[in-house]
Structure formats: structure tokens, C-alpha cells
């Protein structure tokens, strides 16, 4: 299996570096939500499809990427 490789270099786990602030979807209480820039296309697509996310991390080339999905919209 090909390992996921993102654009993060020297970004420690737990760091909020390399994030972008996206316009939050209508269901959110926030105006903007910051996500790892590597995942922003996928997160925006999930929101476009009506999926509610709870958080995400690209893994910064050290861990597997994750996206938390809310099962009770
Ligand atoms: Zn990344």
C-alpha cells in the first residue's frame, strides 16, 4: 500500500503550523475553521457533500491522516 505523503516538512505532531482558515459550513457555530492545508481540498469536499466533521490531521508525514466524522448530524 502506498503511504500517504503530504506537503508538511518539519511540522511537529500537535502543531498548528501549515493550517489554513476555511469559511465554516452552515451547520457550524463558527465563522471559520482551521484545518491542515494538506487536507483542505478533502475537507471542503466533505462539507460540500453535507458531511459534518469533528476534526482532522494530515499526520504531518509522521502519522496516518485522520478525519473525524460526526455520525449524529
Ligand atoms: Zn500535511
PDB file of C-alpha atoms and ligand atoms in Angstrom:
ATOM      1  CA  UNK A   1       0.000   0.000   0.000  1.00  0.00           C
ATOM      2  CA  UNK A   2       1.333   3.416  -0.944  1.00  0.00           C
ATOM      3  CA  UNK A   3       1.939   5.599   2.069  1.00  0.00           C
ATOM      4  CA  UNK A   4       0.174   8.946   2.133  1.00  0.00           C
ATOM      5  CA  UNK A   5       2.666  11.770   1.626  1.00  0.00           C
ATOM      6  CA  UNK A   6       1.683  15.367   2.303  1.00  0.00           C
ATOM      7  CA  UNK A   7       3.351  18.744   1.973  1.00  0.00           C
ATOM      8  CA  UNK A   8       4.354  19.046   5.631  1.00  0.00           C
ATOM      9  CA  UNK A   9       8.050  19.276   6.340  1.00  0.00           C
ATOM     10  CA  UNK A  10       9.351  19.695   9.870  1.00  0.00           C
ATOM     11  CA  UNK A  11       5.842  20.175  11.263  1.00  0.00           C
ATOM     12  CA  UNK A  12       5.689  18.542  14.699  1.00  0.00           C
ATOM     13  CA  UNK A  13       2.693  16.444  15.732  1.00  0.00           C
ATOM     14  CA  UNK A  14       0.311  18.683  17.683  1.00  0.00           C
ATOM     15  CA  UNK A  15       1.479  21.808  15.875  1.00  0.00           C
ATOM     16  CA  UNK A  16      -0.991  24.143  14.178  1.00  0.00           C
ATOM     17  CA  UNK A  17       1.558  25.257  11.610  1.00  0.00           C
ATOM     18  CA  UNK A  18       0.678  24.724   7.945  1.00  0.00           C
ATOM     19  CA  UNK A  19      -3.039  25.303   8.543  1.00  0.00           C
ATOM     20  CA  UNK A  20      -5.493  27.338   6.513  1.00  0.00           C
ATOM     21  CA  UNK A  21      -8.674  29.007   7.796  1.00  0.00           C
ATOM     22  CA  UNK A  22     -11.682  27.915   5.733  1.00  0.00           C
ATOM     23  CA  UNK A  23     -15.102  29.525   5.631  1.00  0.00           C
ATOM     24  CA  UNK A  24     -17.074  27.323   8.017  1.00  0.00           C
ATOM     25  CA  UNK A  25     -20.063  25.359   6.714  1.00  0.00           C
ATOM     26  CA  UNK A  26     -23.569  26.498   7.628  1.00  0.00           C
ATOM     27  CA  UNK A  27     -24.028  23.850  10.367  1.00  0.00           C
ATOM     28  CA  UNK A  28     -21.013  25.125  12.292  1.00  0.00           C
ATOM     29  CA  UNK A  29     -21.249  27.648  15.125  1.00  0.00           C
ATOM     30  CA  UNK A  30     -18.019  29.188  13.878  1.00  0.00           C
ATOM     31  CA  UNK A  31     -17.283  31.626  11.064  1.00  0.00           C
ATOM     32  CA  UNK A  32     -14.009  29.978  10.129  1.00  0.00           C
ATOM     33  CA  UNK A  33     -12.413  26.606  10.804  1.00  0.00           C
ATOM     34  CA  UNK A  34      -8.686  25.993  10.527  1.00  0.00           C
ATOM     35  CA  UNK A  35      -7.553  22.713   9.008  1.00  0.00           C
ATOM     36  CA  UNK A  36      -4.235  21.309   7.850  1.00  0.00           C
ATOM     37  CA  UNK A  37      -3.639  22.798   4.408  1.00  0.00           C
ATOM     38  CA  UNK A  38      -2.833  19.329   3.028  1.00  0.00           C
ATOM     39  CA  UNK A  39      -6.371  18.181   3.828  1.00  0.00           C
ATOM     40  CA  UNK A  40      -8.289  21.327   2.893  1.00  0.00           C
ATOM     41  CA  UNK A  41      -9.473  20.052  -0.541  1.00  0.00           C
ATOM     42  CA  UNK A  42     -10.817  16.825   1.005  1.00  0.00           C
ATOM     43  CA  UNK A  43     -12.423  18.616   3.961  1.00  0.00           C
ATOM     44  CA  UNK A  44     -14.092  21.170   1.686  1.00  0.00           C
ATOM     45  CA  UNK A  45     -15.400  18.322  -0.467  1.00  0.00           C
ATOM     46  CA  UNK A  46     -16.807  16.512   2.593  1.00  0.00           C
ATOM     47  CA  UNK A  47     -18.555  19.718   3.701  1.00  0.00           C
ATOM     48  CA  UNK A  48     -19.912  20.213   0.188  1.00  0.00           C
ATOM     49  CA  UNK A  49     -21.390  16.707   0.427  1.00  0.00           C
ATOM     50  CA  UNK A  50     -23.047  17.615   3.743  1.00  0.00           C
ATOM     51  CA  UNK A  51     -20.664  15.625   5.932  1.00  0.00           C
ATOM     52  CA  UNK A  52     -20.086  17.132   9.368  1.00  0.00           C
ATOM     53  CA  UNK A  53     -16.513  16.790  10.536  1.00  0.00           C
ATOM     54  CA  UNK A  54     -15.232  16.982  14.087  1.00  0.00           C
ATOM     55  CA  UNK A  55     -11.533  17.422  13.411  1.00  0.00           C
ATOM     56  CA  UNK A  56      -8.720  16.272  11.198  1.00  0.00           C
ATOM     57  CA  UNK A  57      -4.958  15.928  10.970  1.00  0.00           C
ATOM     58  CA  UNK A  58      -2.845  15.184   7.924  1.00  0.00           C
ATOM     59  CA  UNK A  59      -0.325  13.396  10.156  1.00  0.00           C
ATOM     60  CA  UNK A  60       2.486  15.708   9.055  1.00  0.00           C
ATOM     61  CA  UNK A  61       4.233  12.765   7.349  1.00  0.00           C
ATOM     62  CA  UNK A  62       4.674  11.088  10.733  1.00  0.00           C
ATOM     63  CA  UNK A  63       1.267   9.552  11.466  1.00  0.00           C
ATOM     64  CA  UNK A  64      -1.617   8.297   9.346  1.00  0.00           C
ATOM     65  CA  UNK A  65      -4.029  11.102   8.369  1.00  0.00           C
ATOM     66  CA  UNK A  66      -7.408  11.154  10.130  1.00  0.00           C
ATOM     67  CA  UNK A  67     -10.746  12.900   9.676  1.00  0.00           C
ATOM     68  CA  UNK A  68     -13.350  12.768  12.432  1.00  0.00           C
ATOM     69  CA  UNK A  69     -16.893  12.446  11.100  1.00  0.00           C
ATOM     70  CA  UNK A  70     -19.998  13.247  13.126  1.00  0.00           C
ATOM     71  CA  UNK A  71     -22.441  10.339  12.881  1.00  0.00           C
ATOM     72  CA  UNK A  72     -25.286  12.261  14.524  1.00  0.00           C
ATOM     73  CA  UNK A  73     -25.789  15.340  12.354  1.00  0.00           C
TER      74      UNK A  73
HETATM   75 ZN1  LIG B   1       0.435  17.667   5.955  1.00  0.00          ZN
END
